[in-house]
Short mmCIF file of C-alpha atoms in Angstrom, two decimals:
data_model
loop_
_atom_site.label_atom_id
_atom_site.label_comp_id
_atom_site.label_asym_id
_atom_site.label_seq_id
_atom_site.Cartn_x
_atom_site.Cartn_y
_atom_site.Cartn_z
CA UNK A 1 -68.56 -12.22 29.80
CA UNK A 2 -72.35 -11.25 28.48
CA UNK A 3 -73.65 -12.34 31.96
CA UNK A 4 -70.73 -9.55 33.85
CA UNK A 5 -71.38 -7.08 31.13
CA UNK A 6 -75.16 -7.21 31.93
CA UNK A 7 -74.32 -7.26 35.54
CA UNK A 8 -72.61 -4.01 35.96
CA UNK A 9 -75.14 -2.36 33.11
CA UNK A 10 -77.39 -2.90 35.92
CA UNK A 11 -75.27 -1.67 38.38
CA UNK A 12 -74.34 1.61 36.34
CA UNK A 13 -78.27 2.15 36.24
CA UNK A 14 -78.45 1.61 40.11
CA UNK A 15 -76.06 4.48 39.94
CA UNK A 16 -77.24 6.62 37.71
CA UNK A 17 -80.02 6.42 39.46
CA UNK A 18 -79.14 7.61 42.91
CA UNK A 19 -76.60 9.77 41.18
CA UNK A 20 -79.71 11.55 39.72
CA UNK A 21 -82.43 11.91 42.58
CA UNK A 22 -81.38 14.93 43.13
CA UNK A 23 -81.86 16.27 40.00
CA UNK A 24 -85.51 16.11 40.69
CA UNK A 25 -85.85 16.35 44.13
CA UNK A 26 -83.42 18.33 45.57
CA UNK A 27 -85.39 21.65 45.33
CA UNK A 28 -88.58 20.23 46.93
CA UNK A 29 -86.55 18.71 49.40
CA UNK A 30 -84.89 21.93 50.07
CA UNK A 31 -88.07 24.38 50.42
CA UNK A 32 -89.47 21.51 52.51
CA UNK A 33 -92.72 20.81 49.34
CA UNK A 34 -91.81 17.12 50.09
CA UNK A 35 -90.42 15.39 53.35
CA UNK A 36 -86.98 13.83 51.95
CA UNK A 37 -88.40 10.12 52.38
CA UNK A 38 -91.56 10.92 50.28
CA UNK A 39 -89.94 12.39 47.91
CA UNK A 40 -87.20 9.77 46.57
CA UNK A 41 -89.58 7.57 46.81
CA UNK A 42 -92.09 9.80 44.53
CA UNK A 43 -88.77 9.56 42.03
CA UNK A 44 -88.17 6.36 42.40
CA UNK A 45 -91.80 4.83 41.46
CA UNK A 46 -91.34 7.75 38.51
CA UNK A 47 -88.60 6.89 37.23
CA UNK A 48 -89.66 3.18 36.92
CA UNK A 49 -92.80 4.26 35.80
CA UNK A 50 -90.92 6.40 32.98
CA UNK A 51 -88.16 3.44 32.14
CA UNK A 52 -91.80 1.31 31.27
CA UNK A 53 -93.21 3.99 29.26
CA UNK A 54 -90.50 4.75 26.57
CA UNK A 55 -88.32 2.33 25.16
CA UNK A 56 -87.83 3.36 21.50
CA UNK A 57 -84.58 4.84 21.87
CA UNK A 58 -81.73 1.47 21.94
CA UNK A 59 -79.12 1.78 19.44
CA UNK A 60 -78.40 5.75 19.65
CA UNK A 61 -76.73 5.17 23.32
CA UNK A 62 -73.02 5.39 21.37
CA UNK A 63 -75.02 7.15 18.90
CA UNK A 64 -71.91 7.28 16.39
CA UNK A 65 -69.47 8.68 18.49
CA UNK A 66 -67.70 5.00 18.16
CA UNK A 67 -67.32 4.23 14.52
CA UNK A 68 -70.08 1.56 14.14
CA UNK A 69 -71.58 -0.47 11.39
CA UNK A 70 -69.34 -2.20 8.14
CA UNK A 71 -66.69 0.63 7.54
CA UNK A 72 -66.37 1.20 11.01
CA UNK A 73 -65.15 -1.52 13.96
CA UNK A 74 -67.46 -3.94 15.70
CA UNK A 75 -67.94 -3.07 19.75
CA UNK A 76 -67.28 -6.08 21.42
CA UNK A 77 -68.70 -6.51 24.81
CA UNK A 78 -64.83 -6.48 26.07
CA UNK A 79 -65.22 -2.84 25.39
CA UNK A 80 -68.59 -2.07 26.71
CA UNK A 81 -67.56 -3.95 29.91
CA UNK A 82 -63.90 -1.48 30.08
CA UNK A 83 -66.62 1.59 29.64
CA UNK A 84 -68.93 0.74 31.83
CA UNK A 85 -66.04 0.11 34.58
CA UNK A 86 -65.18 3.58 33.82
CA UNK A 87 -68.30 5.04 34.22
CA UNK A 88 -69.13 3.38 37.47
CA UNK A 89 -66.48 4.45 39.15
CA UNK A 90 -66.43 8.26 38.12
CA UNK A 91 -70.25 7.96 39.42
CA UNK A 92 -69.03 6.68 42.60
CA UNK A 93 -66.79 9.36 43.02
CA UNK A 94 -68.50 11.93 42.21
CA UNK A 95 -71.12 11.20 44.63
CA UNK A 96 -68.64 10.90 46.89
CA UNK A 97 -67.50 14.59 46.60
CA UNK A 98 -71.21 15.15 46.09
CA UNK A 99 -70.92 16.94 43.07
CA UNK A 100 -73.98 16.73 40.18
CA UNK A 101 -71.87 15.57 37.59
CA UNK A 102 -73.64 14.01 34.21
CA UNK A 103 -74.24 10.00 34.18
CA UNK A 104 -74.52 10.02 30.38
CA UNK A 105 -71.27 11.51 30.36
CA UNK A 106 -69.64 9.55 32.38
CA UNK A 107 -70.22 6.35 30.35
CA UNK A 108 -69.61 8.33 27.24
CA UNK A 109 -66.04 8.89 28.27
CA UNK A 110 -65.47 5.36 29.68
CA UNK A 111 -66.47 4.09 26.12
CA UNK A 112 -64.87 6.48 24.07
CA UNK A 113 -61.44 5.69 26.53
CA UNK A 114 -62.06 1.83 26.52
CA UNK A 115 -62.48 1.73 22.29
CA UNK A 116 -59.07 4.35 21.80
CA UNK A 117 -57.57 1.25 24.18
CA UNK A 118 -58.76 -1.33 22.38
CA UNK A 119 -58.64 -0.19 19.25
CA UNK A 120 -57.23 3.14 18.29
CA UNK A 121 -57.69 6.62 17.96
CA UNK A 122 -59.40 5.97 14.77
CA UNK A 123 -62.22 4.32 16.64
CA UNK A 124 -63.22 7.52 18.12
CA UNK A 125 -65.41 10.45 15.75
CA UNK A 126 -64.38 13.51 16.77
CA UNK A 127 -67.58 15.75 14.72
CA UNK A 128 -69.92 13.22 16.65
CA UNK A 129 -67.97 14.23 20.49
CA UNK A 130 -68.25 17.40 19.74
CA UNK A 131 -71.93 18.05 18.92
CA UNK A 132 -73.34 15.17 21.03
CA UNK A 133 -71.16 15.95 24.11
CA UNK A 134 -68.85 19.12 24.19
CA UNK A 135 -71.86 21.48 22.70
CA UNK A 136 -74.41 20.13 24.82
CA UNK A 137 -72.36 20.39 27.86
CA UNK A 138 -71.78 23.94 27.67
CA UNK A 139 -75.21 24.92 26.25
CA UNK A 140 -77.53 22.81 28.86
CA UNK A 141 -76.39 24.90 31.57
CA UNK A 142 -76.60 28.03 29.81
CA UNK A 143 -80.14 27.00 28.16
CA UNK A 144 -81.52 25.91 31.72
CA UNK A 145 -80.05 28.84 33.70
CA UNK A 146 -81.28 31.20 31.39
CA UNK A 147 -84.83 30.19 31.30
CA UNK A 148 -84.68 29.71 34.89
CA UNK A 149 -83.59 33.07 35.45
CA UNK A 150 -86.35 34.71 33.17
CA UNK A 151 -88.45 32.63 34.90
CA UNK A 152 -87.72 33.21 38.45
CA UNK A 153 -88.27 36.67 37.70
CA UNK A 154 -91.57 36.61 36.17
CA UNK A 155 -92.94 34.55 38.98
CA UNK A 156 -91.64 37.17 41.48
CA UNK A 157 -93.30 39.69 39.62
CA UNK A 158 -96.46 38.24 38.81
CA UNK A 159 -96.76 37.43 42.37
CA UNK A 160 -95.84 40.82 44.20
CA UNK A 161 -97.95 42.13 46.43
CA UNK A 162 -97.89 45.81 47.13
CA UNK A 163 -100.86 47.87 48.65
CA UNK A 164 -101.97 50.09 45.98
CA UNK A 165 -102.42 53.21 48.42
CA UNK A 166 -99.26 52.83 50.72
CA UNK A 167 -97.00 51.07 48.64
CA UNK A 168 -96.01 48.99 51.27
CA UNK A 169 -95.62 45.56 50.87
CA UNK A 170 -98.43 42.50 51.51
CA UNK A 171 -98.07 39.33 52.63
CA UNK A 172 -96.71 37.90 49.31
CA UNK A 173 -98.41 34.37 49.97
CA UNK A 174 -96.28 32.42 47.79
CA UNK A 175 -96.99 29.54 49.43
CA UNK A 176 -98.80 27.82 46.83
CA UNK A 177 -95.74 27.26 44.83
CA UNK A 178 -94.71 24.32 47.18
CA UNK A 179 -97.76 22.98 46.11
CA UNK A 180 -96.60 23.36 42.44
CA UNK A 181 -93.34 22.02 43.16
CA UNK A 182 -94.57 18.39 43.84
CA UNK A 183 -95.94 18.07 40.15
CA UNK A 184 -92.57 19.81 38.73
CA UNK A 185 -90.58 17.74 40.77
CA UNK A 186 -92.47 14.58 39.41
CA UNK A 187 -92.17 15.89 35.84
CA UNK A 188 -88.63 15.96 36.16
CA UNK A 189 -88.40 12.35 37.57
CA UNK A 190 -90.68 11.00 34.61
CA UNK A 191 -88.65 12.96 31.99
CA UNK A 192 -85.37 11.13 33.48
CA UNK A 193 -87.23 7.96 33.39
CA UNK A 194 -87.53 7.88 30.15
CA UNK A 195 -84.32 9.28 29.21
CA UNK A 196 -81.46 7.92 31.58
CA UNK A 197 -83.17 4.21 32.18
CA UNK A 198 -82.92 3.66 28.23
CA UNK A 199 -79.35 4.38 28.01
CA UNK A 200 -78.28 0.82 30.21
CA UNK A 201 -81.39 -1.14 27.98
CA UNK A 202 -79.63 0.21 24.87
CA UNK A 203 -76.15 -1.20 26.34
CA UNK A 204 -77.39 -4.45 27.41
CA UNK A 205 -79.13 -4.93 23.81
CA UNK A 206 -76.27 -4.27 22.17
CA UNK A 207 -74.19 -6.90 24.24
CA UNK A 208 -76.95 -9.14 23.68
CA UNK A 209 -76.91 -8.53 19.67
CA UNK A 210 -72.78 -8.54 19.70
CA UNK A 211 -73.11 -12.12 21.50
CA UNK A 212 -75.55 -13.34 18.65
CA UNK A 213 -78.47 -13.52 21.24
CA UNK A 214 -80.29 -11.54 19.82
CA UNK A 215 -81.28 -10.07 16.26
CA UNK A 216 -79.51 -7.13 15.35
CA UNK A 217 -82.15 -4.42 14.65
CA UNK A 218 -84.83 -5.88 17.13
CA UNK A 219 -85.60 -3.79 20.28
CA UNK A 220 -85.03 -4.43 23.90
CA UNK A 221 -86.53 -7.63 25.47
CA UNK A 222 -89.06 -7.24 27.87
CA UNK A 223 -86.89 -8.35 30.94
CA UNK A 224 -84.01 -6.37 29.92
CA UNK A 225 -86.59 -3.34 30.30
CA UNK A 226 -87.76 -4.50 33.32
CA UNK A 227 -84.61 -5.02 35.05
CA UNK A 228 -83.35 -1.43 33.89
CA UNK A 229 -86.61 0.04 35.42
CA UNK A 230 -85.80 -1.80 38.57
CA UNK A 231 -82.51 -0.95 38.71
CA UNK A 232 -82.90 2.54 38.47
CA UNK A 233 -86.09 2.91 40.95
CA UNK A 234 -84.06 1.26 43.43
CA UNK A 235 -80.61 3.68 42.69
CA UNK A 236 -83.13 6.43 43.28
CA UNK A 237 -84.82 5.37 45.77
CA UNK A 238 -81.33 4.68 47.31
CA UNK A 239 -80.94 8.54 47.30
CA UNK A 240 -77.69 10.14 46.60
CA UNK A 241 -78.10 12.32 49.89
CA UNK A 242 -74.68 14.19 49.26
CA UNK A 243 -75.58 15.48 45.73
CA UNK A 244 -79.24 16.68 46.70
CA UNK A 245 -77.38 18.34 49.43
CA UNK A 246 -75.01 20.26 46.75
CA UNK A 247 -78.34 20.77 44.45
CA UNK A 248 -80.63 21.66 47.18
CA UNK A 249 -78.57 24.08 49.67
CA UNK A 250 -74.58 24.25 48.18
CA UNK A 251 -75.69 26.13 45.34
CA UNK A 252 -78.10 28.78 46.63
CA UNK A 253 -80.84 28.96 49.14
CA UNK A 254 -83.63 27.99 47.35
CA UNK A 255 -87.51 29.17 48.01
CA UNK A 256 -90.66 27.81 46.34
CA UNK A 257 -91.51 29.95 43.86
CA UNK A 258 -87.52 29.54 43.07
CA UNK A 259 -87.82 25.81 42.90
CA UNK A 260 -90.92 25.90 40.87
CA UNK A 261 -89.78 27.81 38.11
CA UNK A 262 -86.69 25.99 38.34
CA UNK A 263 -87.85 23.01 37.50
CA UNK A 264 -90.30 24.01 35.51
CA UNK A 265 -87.19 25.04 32.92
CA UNK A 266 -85.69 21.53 33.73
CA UNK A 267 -88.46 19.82 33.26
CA UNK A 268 -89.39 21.65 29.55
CA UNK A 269 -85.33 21.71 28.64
CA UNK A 270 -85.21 17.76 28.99
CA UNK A 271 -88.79 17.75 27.44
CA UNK A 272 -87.85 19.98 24.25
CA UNK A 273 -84.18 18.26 23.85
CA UNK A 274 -85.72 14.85 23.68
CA UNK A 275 -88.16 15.89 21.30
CA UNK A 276 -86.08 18.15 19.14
CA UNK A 277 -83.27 16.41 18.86
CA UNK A 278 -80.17 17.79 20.71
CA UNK A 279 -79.79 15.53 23.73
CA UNK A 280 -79.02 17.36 26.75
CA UNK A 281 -77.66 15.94 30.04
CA UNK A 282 -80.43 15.95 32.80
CA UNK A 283 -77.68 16.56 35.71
CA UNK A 284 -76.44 19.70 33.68
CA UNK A 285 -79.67 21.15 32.78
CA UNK A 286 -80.64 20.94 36.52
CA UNK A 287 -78.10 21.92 38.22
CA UNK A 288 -77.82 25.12 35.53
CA UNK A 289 -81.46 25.58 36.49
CA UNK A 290 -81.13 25.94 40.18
CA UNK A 291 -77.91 28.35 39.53
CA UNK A 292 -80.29 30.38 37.08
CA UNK A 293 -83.13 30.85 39.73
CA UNK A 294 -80.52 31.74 42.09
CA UNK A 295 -79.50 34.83 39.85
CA UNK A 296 -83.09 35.27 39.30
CA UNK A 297 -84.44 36.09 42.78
CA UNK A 298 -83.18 39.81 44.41
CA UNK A 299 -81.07 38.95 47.81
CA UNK A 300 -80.36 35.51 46.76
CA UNK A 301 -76.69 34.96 46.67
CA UNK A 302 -75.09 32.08 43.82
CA UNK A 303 -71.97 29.95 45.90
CA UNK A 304 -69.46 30.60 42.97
CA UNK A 305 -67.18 28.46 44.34
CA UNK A 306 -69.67 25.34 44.22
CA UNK A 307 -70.30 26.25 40.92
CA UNK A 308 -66.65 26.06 39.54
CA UNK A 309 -66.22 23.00 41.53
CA UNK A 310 -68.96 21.26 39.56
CA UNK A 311 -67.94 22.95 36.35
CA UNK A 312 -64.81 21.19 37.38
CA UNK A 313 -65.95 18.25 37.45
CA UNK A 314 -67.54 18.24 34.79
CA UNK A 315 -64.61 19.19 32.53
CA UNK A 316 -62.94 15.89 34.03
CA UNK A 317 -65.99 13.78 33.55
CA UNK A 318 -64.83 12.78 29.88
CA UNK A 319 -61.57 12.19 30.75
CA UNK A 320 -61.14 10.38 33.58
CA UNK A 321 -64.26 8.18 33.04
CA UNK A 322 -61.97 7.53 29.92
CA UNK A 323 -58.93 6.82 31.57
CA UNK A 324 -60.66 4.20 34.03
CA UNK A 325 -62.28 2.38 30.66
CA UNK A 326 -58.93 2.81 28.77
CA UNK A 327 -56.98 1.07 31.93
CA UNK A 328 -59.91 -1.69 31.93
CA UNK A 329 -59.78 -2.28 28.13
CA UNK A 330 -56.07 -3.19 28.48
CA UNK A 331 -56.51 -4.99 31.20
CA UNK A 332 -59.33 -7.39 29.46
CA UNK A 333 -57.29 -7.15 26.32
CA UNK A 334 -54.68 -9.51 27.76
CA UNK A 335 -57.44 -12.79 28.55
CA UNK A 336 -59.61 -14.05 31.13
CA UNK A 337 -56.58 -13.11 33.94
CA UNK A 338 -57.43 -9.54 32.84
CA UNK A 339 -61.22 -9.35 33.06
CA UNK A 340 -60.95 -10.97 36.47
CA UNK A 341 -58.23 -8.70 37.79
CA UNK A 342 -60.42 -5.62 36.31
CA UNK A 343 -63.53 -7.06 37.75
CA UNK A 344 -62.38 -7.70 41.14
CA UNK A 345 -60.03 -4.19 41.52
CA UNK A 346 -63.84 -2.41 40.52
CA UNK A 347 -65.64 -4.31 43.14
CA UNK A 348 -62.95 -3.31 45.60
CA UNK A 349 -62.75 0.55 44.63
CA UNK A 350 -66.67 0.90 44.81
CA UNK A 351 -66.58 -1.31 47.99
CA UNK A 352 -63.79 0.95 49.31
CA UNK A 353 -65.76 4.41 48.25
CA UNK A 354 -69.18 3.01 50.18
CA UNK A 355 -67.27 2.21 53.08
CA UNK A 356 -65.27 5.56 53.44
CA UNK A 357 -68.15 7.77 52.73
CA UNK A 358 -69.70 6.09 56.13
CA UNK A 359 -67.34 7.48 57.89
CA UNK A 360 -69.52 11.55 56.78
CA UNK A 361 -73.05 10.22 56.33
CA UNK A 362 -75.02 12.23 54.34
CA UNK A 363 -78.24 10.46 55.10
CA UNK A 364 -82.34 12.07 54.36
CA UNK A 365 -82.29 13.54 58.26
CA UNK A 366 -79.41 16.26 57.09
CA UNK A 367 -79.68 16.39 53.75
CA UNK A 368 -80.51 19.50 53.91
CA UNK A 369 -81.30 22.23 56.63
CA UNK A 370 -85.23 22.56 55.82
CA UNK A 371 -87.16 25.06 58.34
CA UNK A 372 -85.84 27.99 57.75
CA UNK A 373 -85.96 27.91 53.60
CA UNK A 374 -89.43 26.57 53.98
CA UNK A 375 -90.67 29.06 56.40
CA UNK A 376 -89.05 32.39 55.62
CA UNK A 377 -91.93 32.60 51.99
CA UNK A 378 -94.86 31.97 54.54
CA UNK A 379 -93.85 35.03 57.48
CA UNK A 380 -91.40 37.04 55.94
CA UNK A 381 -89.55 37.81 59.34
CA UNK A 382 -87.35 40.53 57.21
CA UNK A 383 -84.68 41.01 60.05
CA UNK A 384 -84.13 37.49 61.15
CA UNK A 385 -83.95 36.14 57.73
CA UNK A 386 -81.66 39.16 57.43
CA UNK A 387 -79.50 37.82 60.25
CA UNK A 388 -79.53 34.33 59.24
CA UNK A 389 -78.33 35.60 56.22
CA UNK A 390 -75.35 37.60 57.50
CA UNK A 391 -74.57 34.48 59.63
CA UNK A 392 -74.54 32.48 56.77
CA UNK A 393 -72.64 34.55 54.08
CA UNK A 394 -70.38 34.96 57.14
CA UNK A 395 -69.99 31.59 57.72
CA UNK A 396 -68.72 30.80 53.96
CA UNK A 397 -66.47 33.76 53.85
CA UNK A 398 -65.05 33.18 49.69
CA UNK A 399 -68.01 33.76 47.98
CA UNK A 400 -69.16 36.58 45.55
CA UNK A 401 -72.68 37.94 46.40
CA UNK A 402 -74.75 38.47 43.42
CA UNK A 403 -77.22 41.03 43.10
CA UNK B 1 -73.14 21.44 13.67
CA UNK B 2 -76.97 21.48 14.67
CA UNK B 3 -77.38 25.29 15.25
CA UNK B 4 -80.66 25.06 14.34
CA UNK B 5 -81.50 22.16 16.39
CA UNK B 6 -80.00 24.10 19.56
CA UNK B 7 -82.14 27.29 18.80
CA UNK B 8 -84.97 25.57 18.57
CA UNK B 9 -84.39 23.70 21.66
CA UNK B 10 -83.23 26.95 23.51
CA UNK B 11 -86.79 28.58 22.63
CA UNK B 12 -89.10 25.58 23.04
CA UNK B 13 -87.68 25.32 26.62
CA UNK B 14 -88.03 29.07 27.15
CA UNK B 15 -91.67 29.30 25.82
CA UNK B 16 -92.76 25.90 27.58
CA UNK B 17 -91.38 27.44 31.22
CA UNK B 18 -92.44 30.55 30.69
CA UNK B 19 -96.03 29.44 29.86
CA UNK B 20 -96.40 27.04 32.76
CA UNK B 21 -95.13 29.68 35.74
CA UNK B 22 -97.00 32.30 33.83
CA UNK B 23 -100.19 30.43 34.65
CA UNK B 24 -99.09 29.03 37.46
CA UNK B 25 -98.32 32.17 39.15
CA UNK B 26 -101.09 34.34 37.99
CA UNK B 27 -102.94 31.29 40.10
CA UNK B 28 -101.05 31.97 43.28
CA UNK B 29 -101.23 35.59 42.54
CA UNK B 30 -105.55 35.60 42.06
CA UNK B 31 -105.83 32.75 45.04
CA UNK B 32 -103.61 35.38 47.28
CA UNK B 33 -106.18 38.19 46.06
CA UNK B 34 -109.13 36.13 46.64
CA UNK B 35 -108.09 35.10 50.47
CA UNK B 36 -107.47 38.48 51.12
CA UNK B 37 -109.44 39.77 54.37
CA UNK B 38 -111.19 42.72 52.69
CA UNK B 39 -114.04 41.12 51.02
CA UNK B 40 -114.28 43.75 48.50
CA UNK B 41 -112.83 41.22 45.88
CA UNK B 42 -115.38 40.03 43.51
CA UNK B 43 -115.97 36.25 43.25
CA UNK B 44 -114.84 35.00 39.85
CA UNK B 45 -111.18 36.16 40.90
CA UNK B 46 -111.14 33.16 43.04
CA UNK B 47 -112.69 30.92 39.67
CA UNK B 48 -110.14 32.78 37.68
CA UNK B 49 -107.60 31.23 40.11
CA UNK B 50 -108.81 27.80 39.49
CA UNK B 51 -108.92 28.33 35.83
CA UNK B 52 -105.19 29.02 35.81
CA UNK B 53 -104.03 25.91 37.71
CA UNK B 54 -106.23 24.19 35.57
CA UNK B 55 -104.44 25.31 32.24
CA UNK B 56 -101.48 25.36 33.73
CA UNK B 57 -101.73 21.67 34.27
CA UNK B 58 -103.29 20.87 31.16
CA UNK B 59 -100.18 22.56 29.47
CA UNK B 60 -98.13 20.24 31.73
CA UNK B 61 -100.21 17.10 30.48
CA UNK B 62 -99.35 18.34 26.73
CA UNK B 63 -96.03 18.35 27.71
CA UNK B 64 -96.24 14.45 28.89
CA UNK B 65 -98.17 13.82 25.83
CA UNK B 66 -94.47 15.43 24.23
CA UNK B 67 -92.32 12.94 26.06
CA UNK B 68 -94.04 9.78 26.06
CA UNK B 69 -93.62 8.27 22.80
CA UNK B 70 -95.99 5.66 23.48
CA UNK B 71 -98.59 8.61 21.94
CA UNK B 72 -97.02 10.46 20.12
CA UNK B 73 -95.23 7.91 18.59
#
């Protein structure tokens, strides 16, 4: 049971990781700062650069939402293993719709589902849910976008160009921003590093501790640390092609000096929630971030209709990941028959997704359409961007323009 | 409820973005000025420039310093 637990840990962190590329490099990849290749692979040695560099945080991964310690209820790796099921496959469907959608989440619902299963209602602390998942949720994007906005429109400001005499306009030669973007983009990878990589070494401890492995109180052993790192470099390199489409061109057309200060506010908003305390989700402060500088930029219109799809899915993460682990606790609640018949029906879903989403590839070659976002900062060709424009907001007829 | 914790969070974000595409841009901006044809642009713009990008990624080093508990820890 320890050895399948650890197991699909990994395999969640595979997932989270190429569930989360695109939280980083999306925007490069859209404004054409990094060729698609280059840059997951830029996340990927990141990330397992940032999984190394941090591992203090272990035990705060159910962080009290399930009633721990002597008054509480013991988590058995039963339940872990029904949670991480959960998780795992709300990831892999997600990605398969290509929606961002928050990993953390995810296996927050398919433990809080798995221990109501397994144990009760009483399991579950509802003050804890509410400030470590339902406030963050709808602050992070509201944080992100905000800063993003302000800060969209301070670098369009600061970089201007108008001839003092004529007041008409210069080249704007914004071009440096892709420059900027790389080391954004990289800051974001590092930051989820050393945030997301933790969570599956904090699982994978605590199965080791509940199977008396391990002392209680003692950190993560060094292979358990490697293996996460690994795990995760590899999801990410893997890419999760459909969601950095969504983050890099479903959302809004992004252009450097966009990107830049987008992920500039990602990158501080996972920086200052890590440090101060109130953990954020990565996915939602990045996707809020990219909707923020697509406010923030005059002629740049926000898909609405993207956006309420991922605030969609967001509002089932919880829940269905919960459903999934509460189905999987039961299951593994009635003996060995149950933990095989659970293990083998999870193999055969995410076997099932992989093979039907061959059948659209979403692969680094169309990821996302590149020339014309990366071009249009360098020669501002006015009236064919203008056209291209028309074509476009033509093409996706039900969506509201903004500003 | 951690109000306080949010606010906090909500500002430090807002002052460390703001700072770093402050700087940032003001480089693109002086680096635009200072590749400008006329040559009637001093010299030190183009230093001024570098001196930007420079604190601009010395604020993002600070910033690393923030994350990685390893030193700050």
């Amino acid at each position: 049971m320890v050895a399948l637990v650890i197991a699909l840990a990994l395999f969640f962190d595979f997932t989270n990781g190429f569930h989360d590329t695109a939280n980083a490099m999306a925007t490069p990849i859209a404004t054409g700062a990094i060729k698609p290749k280059t840059a997951v692979a830029l996340a990927a040695t990141l990330n397992l650069v940032g999984a190394f560099l941090s591992t203090e945080v272990a035990k705060t991964v159910s962080g009290g939402i399930i009633r721990e310690g002597n008054d509480g209820i013991q988590i058995t790796p039963d339940i872990i293993f029904a949670g991480l099921m959960g998780a795992i496959l709300w990831n892999m469907i997600t990605w398969l719709k290509g929606l961002p959608s928050s990993s953390s989440h995810a296996l927050f619902g398919g433990l809080i589902g798995a221990a109501v299963a397994g144990i009760g209602f009483h399991a579950v602390n509802l003050e804890s849910l509410m400030q470590k998942v339902i406030l963050p949720a709808i602050f992070a994007p509201i944080i992100a976008g905000g800063v993003a906005y302000v800060c969209t429109r301070v670098a369009y400001a600061l970089t201007s160009r108008h001839d003092p005499e004529t007041g008409s306009k210069l080249t704007q030669k914004r071009g440096g921003f892709r420059t900027g973007q790389i080391f954004t983009s990289s800051l974001v990878a590092l930051a989820h590093g050393t945030n997301d990589a933790q969570k599956t070494m904090g699982i994978i401890t605590l199965v080791l501790i509940a199977a008396g492995t391990q002392d209680p109180g003692s950190g993560p052993q060094f292979w358990v640390i490697g293996a996460c790192a690994f795990a995760i470099a590899i999801g990410t390199y893997a890419g999760g092609w459909r969601i950095i489409r969504t983050m890099g061109a479903g959302l809004t057309e992004v252009k450097p000096a966009q990107g830049f200060a987008a992920e500039s506010s990602t990158a501080s908003a996972i920086l200052a929630s890590s440090n101060l305390g109130f953990a954020l989700s990565t996915t939602q402060v990045a996707s809020g971030s990219v909707i923020g500088s697509g406010m923030g930029r005059k002629g740049t219109s926000v898909r609405w209709g993207m956006v309420g799809r991922i605030a969609l899915g967001w509002l089932f993460t919880l829940p269905a990941a919960g459903i999934v682990g509460a189905l999987t606790a039961l299951l593994v609640k009635t003996g060995v028959v149950g933990v095989v018949i659970a293990a083998v029906a999870g193999t055969a879903a995410v076997l099932f997704m992989f093979f039907y989403s061959r059948n659209s590839a979403v692969g680094h070659h169309n990821a996302v359409e590149v020339e014309e976002a990366g071009q249009a900062v360098r020669f501002a060709k006015k009236k064919a961007l203008a056209r291209a424009r028309a074509k476009a907001a033509k093409a996706n007829e039900p969506k509201d323009t903004q500003r | 409820m951690k109000w306080l914790e949010l606010l906090t969070v909500g500002v430090a974000t807002l002052v460390a973005a703001v700072t770093v595409v402050v700087l940032y841009s003001l480089g693109v901006r002086l680096t635009a000025i200072a590749g400008d044809r006329q040559a009637s642009t001093p010299v030190w713009v183009r230093y001024l420039a570098y001196v930007c990008f420079g604190l601009c990624g010395i604020a993002v080093l600070f910033g690393l310093y923030l994350i990685i508990p390893y030193f700050s820890g």
